[in-house]
Coordinates of C-alpha atoms in Angstrom, one line a residue:
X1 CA 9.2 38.2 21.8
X2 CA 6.7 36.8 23.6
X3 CA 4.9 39.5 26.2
X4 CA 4.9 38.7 30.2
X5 CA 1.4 37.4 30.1
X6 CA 1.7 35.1 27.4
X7 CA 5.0 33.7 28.3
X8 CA 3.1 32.8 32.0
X9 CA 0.2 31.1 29.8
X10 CA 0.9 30.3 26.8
X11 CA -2.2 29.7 24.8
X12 CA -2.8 26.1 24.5
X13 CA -3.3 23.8 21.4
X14 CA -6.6 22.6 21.2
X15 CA -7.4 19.3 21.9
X16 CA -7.7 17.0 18.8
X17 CA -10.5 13.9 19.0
X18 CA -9.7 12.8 16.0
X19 CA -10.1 13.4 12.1
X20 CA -12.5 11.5 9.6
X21 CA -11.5 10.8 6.1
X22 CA -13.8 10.3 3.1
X23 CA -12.3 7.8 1.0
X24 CA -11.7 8.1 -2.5
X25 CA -10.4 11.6 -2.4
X26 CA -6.0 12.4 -2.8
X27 CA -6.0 14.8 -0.6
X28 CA -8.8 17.3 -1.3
X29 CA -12.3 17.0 -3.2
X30 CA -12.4 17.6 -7.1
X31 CA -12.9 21.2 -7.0
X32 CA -11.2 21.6 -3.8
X33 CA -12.5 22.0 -0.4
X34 CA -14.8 24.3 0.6
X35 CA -16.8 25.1 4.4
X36 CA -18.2 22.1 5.5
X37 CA -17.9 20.2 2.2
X38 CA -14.4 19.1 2.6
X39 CA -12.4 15.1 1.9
X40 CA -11.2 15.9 5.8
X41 CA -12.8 16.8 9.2
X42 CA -10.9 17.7 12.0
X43 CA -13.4 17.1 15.5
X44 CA -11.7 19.2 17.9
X45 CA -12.3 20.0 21.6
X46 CA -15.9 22.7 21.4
X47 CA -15.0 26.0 23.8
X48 CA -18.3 24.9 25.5
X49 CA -19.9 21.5 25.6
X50 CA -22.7 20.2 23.4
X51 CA -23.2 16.6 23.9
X52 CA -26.5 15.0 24.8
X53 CA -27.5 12.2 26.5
X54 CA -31.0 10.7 27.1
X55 CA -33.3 11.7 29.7
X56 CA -37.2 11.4 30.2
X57 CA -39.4 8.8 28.1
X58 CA -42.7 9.4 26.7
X59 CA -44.6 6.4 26.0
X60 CA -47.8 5.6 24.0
X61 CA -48.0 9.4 23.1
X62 CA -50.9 9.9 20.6
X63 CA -49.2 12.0 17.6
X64 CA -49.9 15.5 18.6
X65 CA -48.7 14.8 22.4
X66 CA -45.6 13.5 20.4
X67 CA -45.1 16.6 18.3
X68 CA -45.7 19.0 21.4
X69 CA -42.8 17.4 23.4
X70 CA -40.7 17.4 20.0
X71 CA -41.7 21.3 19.7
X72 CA -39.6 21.9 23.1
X73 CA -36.3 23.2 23.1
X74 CA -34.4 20.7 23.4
X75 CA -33.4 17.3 21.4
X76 CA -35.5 13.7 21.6
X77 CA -36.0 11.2 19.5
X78 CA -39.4 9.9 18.2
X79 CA -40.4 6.2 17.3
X80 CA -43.4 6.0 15.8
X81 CA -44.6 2.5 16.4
X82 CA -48.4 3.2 14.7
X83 CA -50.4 5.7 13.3
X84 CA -51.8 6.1 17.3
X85 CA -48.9 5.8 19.0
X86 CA -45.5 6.9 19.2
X87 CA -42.4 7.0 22.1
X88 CA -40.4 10.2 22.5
X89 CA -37.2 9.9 24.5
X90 CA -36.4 13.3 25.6
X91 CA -32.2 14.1 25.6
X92 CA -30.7 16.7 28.1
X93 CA -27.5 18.5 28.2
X94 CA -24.4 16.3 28.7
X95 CA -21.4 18.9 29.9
X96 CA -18.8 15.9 29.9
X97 CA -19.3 15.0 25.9
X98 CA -19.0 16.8 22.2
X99 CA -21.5 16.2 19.8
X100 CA -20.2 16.0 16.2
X101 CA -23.2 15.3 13.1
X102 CA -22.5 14.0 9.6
X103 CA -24.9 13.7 6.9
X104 CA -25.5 15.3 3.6
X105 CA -27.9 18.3 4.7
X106 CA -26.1 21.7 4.5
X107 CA -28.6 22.5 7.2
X108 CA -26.5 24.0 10.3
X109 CA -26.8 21.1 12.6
X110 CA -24.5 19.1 10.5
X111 CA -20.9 19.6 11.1
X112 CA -19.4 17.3 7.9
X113 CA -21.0 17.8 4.9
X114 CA -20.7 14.3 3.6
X115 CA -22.1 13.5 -0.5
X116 CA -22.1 10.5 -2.7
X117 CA -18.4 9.4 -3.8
X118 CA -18.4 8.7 -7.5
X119 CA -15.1 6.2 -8.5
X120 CA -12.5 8.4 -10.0
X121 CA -15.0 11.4 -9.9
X122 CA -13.0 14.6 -11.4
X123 CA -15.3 17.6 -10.4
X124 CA -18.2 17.7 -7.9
X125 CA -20.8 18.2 -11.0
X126 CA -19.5 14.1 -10.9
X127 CA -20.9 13.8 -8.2
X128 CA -24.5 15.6 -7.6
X129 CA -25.9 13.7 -11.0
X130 CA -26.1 10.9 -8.5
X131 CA -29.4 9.9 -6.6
X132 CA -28.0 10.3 -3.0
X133 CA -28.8 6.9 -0.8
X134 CA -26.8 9.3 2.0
X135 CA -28.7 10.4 4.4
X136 CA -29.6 14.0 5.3
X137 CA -28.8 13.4 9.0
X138 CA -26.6 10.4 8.7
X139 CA -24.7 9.8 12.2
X140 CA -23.7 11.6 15.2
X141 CA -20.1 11.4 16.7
X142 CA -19.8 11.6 20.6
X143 CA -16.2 12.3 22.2
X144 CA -16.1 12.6 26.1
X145 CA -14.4 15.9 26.8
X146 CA -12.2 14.1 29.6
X147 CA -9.0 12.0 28.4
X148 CA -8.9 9.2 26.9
X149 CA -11.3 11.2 24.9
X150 CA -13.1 8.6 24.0
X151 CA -15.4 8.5 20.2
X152 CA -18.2 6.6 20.3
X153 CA -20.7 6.9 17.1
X154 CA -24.8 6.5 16.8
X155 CA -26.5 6.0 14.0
X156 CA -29.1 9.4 12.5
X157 CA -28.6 13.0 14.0
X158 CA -30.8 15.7 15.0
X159 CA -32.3 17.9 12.4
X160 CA -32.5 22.1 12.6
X161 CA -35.1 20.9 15.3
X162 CA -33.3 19.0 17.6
X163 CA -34.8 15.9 16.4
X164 CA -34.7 12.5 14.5
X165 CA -37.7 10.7 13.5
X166 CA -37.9 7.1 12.9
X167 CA -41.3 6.5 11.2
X168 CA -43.6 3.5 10.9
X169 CA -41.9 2.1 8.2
X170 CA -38.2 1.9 9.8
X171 CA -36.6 -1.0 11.9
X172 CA -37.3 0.4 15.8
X173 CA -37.9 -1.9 19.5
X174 CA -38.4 -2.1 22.6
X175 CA -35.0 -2.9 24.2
X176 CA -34.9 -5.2 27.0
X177 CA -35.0 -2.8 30.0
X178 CA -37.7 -1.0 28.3
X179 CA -36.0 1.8 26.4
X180 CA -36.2 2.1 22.5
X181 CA -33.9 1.6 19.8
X182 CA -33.9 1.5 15.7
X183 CA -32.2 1.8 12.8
X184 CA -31.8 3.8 9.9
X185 CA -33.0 3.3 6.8
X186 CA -30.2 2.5 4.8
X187 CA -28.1 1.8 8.2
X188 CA -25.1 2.5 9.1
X189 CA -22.2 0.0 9.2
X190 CA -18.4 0.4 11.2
X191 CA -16.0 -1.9 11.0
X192 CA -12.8 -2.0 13.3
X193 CA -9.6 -3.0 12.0
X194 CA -7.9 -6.0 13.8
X195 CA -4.4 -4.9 15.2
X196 CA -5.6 -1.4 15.1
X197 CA -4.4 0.6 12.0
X198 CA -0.5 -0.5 11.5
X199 CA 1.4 -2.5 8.9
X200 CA -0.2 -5.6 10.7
X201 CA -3.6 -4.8 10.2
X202 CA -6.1 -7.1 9.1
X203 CA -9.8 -6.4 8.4
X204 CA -12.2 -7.2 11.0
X205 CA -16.2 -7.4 10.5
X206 CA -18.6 -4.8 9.5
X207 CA -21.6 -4.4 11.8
X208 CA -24.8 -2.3 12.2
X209 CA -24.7 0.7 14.8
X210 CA -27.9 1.7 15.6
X211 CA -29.8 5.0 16.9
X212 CA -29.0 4.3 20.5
X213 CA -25.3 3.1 19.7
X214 CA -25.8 -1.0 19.8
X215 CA -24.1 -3.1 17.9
X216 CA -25.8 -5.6 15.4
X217 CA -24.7 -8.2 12.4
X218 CA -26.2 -6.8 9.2
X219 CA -29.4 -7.1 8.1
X220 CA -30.0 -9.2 4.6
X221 CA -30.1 -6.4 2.6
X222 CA -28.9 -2.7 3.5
X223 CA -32.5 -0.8 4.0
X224 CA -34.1 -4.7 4.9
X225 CA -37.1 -4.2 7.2
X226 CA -35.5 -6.7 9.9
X227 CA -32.4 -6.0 12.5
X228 CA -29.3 -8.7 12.6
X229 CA -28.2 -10.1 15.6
X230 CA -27.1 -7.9 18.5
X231 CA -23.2 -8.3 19.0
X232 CA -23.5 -8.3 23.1
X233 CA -19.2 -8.2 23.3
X234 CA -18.7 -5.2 20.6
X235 CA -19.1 -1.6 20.9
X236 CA -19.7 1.6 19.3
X237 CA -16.0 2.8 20.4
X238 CA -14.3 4.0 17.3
X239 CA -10.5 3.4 17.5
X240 CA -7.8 4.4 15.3
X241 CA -8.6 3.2 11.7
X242 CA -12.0 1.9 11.7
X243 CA -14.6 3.1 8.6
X244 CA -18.0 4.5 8.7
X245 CA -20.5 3.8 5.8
X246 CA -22.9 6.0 5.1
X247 CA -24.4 3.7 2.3
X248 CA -22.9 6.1 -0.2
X249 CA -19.2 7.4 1.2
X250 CA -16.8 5.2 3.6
X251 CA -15.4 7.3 5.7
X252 CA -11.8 6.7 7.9
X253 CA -11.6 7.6 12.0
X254 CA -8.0 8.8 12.7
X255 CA -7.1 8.9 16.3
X256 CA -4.9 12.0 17.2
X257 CA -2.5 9.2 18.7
X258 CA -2.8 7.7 15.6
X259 CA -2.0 10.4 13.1
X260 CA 0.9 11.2 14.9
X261 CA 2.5 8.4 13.7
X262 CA 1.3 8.5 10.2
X263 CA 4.1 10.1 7.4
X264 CA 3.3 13.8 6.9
X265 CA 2.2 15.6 3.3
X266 CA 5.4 16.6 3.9
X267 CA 7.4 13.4 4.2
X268 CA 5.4 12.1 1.2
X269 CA 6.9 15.2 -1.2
X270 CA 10.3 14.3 0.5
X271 CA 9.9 10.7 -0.7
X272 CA 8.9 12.3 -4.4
X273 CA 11.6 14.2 -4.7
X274 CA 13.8 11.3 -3.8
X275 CA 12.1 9.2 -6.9
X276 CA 12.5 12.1 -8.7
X277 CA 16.4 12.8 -8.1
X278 CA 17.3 9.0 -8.7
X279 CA 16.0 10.0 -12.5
X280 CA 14.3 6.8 -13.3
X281 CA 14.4 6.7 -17.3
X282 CA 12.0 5.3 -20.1
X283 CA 13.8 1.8 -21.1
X284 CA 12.5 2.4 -24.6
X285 CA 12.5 6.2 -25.0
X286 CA 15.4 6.9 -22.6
X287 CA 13.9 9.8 -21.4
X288 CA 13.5 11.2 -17.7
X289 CA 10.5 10.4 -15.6
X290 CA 9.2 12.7 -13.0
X291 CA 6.6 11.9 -10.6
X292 CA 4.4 15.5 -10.7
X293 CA 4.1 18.0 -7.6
X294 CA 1.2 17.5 -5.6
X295 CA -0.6 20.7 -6.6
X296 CA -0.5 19.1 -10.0
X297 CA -2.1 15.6 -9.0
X298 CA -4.8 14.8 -11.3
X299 CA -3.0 16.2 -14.6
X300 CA -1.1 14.0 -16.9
X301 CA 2.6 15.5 -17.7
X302 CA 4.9 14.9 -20.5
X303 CA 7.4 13.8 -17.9
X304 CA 4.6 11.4 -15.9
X305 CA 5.2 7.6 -15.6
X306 CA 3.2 4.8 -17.0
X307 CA 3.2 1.5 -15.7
X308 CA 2.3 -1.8 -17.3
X309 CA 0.2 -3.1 -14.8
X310 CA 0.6 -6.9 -15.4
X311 CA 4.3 -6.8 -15.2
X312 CA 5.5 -3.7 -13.2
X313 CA 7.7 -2.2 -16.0
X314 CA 7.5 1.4 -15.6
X315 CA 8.1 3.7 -18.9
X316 CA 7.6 7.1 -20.2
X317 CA 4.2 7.3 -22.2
X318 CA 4.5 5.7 -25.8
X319 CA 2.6 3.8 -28.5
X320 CA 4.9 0.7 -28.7
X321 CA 2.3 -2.3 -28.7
X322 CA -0.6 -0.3 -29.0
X323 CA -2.3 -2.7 -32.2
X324 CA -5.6 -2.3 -33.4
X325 CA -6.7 -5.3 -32.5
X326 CA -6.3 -5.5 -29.1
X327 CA -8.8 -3.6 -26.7
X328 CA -7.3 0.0 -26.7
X329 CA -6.2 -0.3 -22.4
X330 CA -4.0 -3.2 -22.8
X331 CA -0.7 -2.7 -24.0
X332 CA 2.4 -5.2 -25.2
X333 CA 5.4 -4.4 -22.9
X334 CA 8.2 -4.2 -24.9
X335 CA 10.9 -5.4 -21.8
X336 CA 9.0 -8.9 -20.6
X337 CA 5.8 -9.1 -23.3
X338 CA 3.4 -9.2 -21.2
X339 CA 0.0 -8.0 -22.0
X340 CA -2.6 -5.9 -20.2
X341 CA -3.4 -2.6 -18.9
X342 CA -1.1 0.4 -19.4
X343 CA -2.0 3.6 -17.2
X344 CA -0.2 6.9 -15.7
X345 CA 1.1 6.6 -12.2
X346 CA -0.2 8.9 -9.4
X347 CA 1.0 9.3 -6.0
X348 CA -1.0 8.9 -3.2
X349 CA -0.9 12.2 -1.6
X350 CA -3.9 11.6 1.4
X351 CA -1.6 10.5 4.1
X352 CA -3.6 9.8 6.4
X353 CA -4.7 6.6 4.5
X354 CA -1.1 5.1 4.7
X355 CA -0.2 3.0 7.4
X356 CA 3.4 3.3 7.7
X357 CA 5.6 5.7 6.1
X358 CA 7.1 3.4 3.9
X359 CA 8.7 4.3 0.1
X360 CA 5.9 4.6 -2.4
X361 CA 6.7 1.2 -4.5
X362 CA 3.8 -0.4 -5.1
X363 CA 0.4 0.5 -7.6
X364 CA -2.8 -0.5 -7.1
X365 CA -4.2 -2.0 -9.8
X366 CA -6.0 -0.8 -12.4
X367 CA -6.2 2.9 -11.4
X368 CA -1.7 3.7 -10.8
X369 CA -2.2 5.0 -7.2
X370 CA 0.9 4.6 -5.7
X371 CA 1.9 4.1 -2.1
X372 CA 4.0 2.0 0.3
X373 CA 3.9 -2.0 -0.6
X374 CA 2.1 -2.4 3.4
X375 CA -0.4 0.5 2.3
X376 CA -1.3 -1.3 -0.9
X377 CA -1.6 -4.8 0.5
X378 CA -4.0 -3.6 3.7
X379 CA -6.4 -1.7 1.2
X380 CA -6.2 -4.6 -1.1
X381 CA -8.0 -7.1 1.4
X382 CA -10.5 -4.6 2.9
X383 CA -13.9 -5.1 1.5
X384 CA -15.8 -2.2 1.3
X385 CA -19.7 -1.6 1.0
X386 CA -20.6 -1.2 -2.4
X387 CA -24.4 -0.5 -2.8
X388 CA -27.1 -2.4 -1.1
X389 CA -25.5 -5.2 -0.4
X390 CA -21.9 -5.8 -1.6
X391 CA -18.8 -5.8 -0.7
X392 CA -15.5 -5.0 -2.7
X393 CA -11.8 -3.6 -2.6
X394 CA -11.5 -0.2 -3.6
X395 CA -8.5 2.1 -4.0
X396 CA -8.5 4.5 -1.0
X397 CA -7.2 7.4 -3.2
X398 CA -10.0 7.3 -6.1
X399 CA -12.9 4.7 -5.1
X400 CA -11.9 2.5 -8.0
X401 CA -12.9 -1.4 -7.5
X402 CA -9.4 -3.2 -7.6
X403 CA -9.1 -5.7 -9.8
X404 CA -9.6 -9.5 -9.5
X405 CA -7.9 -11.6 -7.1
X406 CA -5.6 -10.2 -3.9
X407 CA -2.5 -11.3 -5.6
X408 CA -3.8 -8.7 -8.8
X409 CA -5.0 -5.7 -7.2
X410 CA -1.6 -4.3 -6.6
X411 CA 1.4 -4.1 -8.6
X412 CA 5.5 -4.0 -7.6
X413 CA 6.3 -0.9 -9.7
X414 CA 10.2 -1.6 -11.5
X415 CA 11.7 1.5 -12.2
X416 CA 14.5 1.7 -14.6
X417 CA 17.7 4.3 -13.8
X418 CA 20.2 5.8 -15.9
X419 CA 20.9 3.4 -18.8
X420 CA 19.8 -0.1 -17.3
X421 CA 17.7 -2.0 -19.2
X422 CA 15.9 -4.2 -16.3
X423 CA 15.5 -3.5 -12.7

């Protein structure tokens, strides 16, 4: 029973912004989350405000004038435009906003620990043999405190001293009203889904976000010494589905709007369980498949379906067609003939990168995610940052490239039942 006080005010939720995603994670990191290190961020409402905005500008400060105002209490910002002179812009308390930093630092400033994603990565040892191109202090999130709680995100955030430096070396100007502006070294790059995030999403066009939040084409190369274009009718407004690249991990924005409507962890183990019960049977072995439990997501049962990717067919695991000569991944299937890869089928347990809450019937090709046919063909046409300066399609669940054309990246899964011999 609920006491007279708390009946009068309950305690209320607190207010979700949003959530970020690290792609190429089902559900949790390799060794599983831990503190700040974590595949998902929740930015939630902060009991007291933290935000910052920008306030007094200090220009043509000789070095040490520049490191005295940098030594106050409070954040700024520091271009250094020559070895003689640099401009500090000096930021002051904003009580209407929430101040989020992501970067790979575990220094205290930084809210998301955020490190390199390695393709198919199976511990975080995977991961930290890779040079980092992350940055320490990669991005700051702002959310206005105030409905519609708007996100907006700027490239770099402040270090244990409440500041970011942009040395000689990186892109930095003079705006036109006379305040200063620059980009990171390694940049980085949001792009905002067309139709928002639904089953009628299409991609839309990955820009630059700079220091000061402006919007920019991409430069030639990722860390090149010269800005794109400024987009004048874009913003730095994050809405429900865009991606963040750090030049090293691709994150997802989830509104709080937006999750609602997404399936639940829940509603995805309802939807294996129904695969499960329909016992779907090996055409050749005539044994019972059974998608594993989600706890057990990244280890291959007896029980565990294997597709043949070219084709569909779905069988228990076997050596039918496995001859010498051929390259040991590709497999003859012995219902249509077809040749070609021959993996174990995983369900894709991160909901929050599905975007309807459709049956899981579709694969992506050539890592055996499985998800809903919508989920597979939006992932399938989003090209994703890959290094310095490519771009390619990459299961959402592990970071693997997808395979060749659109049409070959996923795969219609046919599952047999009871004694049929063909879907």
């Amino acid at each position: 029973m609920f006491s007279p006080d708390q009946e009068n005010h309950p305690s209320k939720a607190p207010v979700k912004y949003g959530e970020l995603i690290v792609l190429g994670y089902n559900g949790s990191l390799p060794n599983g989350d831990r503190g700040r290190r974590k595949s998902r961020f929740a930015l939630f409402k902060r009991p007291k405000a933290n935000g910052v905005k920008p306030s007094t500008v200090h220009i043509a400060c000789t070095p040490q004038a520049a490191k005295a105002i940098s030594n106050k209490d409070q954040h700024s910002i520091s271009y250094t435009l020559s070895r003689a002179q640099t401009v500090v812009v000096e930021y002051t308390h904003d009580s209407n906003t929430d101040m989020f930093q992501i970067g790979r630092s575990t220094e205290s400033p930084i809210d998301f620990v955020v490190t390199d994603t390695v393709p198919g990565s199976q511990s975080n040892s995977d991961t930290q043999s890779v040079q980092s191109t992350i940055s320490r202090f990669a991005c700051r999130i702002i959310c206005e405190r105030n409905p519609p709680f708007t996100a907006r995100i700027y490239a770099a955030g402040f270090d244990s001293s409440k500041n970011i430096f942009l040395g000689e070396k990186a892109a930095k100007w003079k705006t036109s009203d006379g305040q200063m502006d620059g980009l990171t070294t390694n940049g980085v790059l949001v792009m905002h889904p067309r139709n928002g995030f639904t089953e009628d999403s299409k991609p839309g066009v990955w820009r630059e976000i700079s220091v000061c939040g402006n919007v920019f084409s991409l430069r030639e190369t990722r860390s090149a010494q010269q800005r794109g274009k400024m987009v004048e009718n874009e913003t730095n407004q994050l809405q429900d589905g865009s991606l963040i690249d750090l030049c090293g991990a691709t994150l997802l924005w989830r509104t709080a709007e937006g999750l609602s409507r997404t399936p639940t962890v829940k509603h995805l183990e309802a939807l294996r369980q129904e695969i499960n019960a329909a016992r779907p049977q090996c055409p050749v072995g005539f044994n019972t498949l059974a998608f594993p439990s989600m706890k057990r997501k990244d280890v291959v049962d007896e029980k565990q379906p294997w597709v043949y990717l070219n084709c569909g067919h779905v069988h228990g695991y076997h050596n039918w067609g496995n001859k010498e000569e051929r390259d040991g991944k590709d497999r003859e299937c012995p219902m249509c003939r077809s040749v070609g890869p021959y993996v174990p089928l995983w369900l894709g347990c991160e909901a929050g990168f599905y975007v309807d809450a459709g049956p899981p019937t579709h694969a992506f090709s050539p890592c055996g995610h499985v998800c809903s046919e919508k989920t597979t063909a939006y992932w399938s046409q989003i090209p994703l940052p890959h290094g310095t300066h490519t771009f390619h399609a990459a299961c959402p669940f592990c970071a693997h490239q997808l395979a060749g054309a659109i049409s070959q990246k996923k795969t219609s899964l046919h599952l047999s039942h009871d004694c049929e011999t063909d879907p």
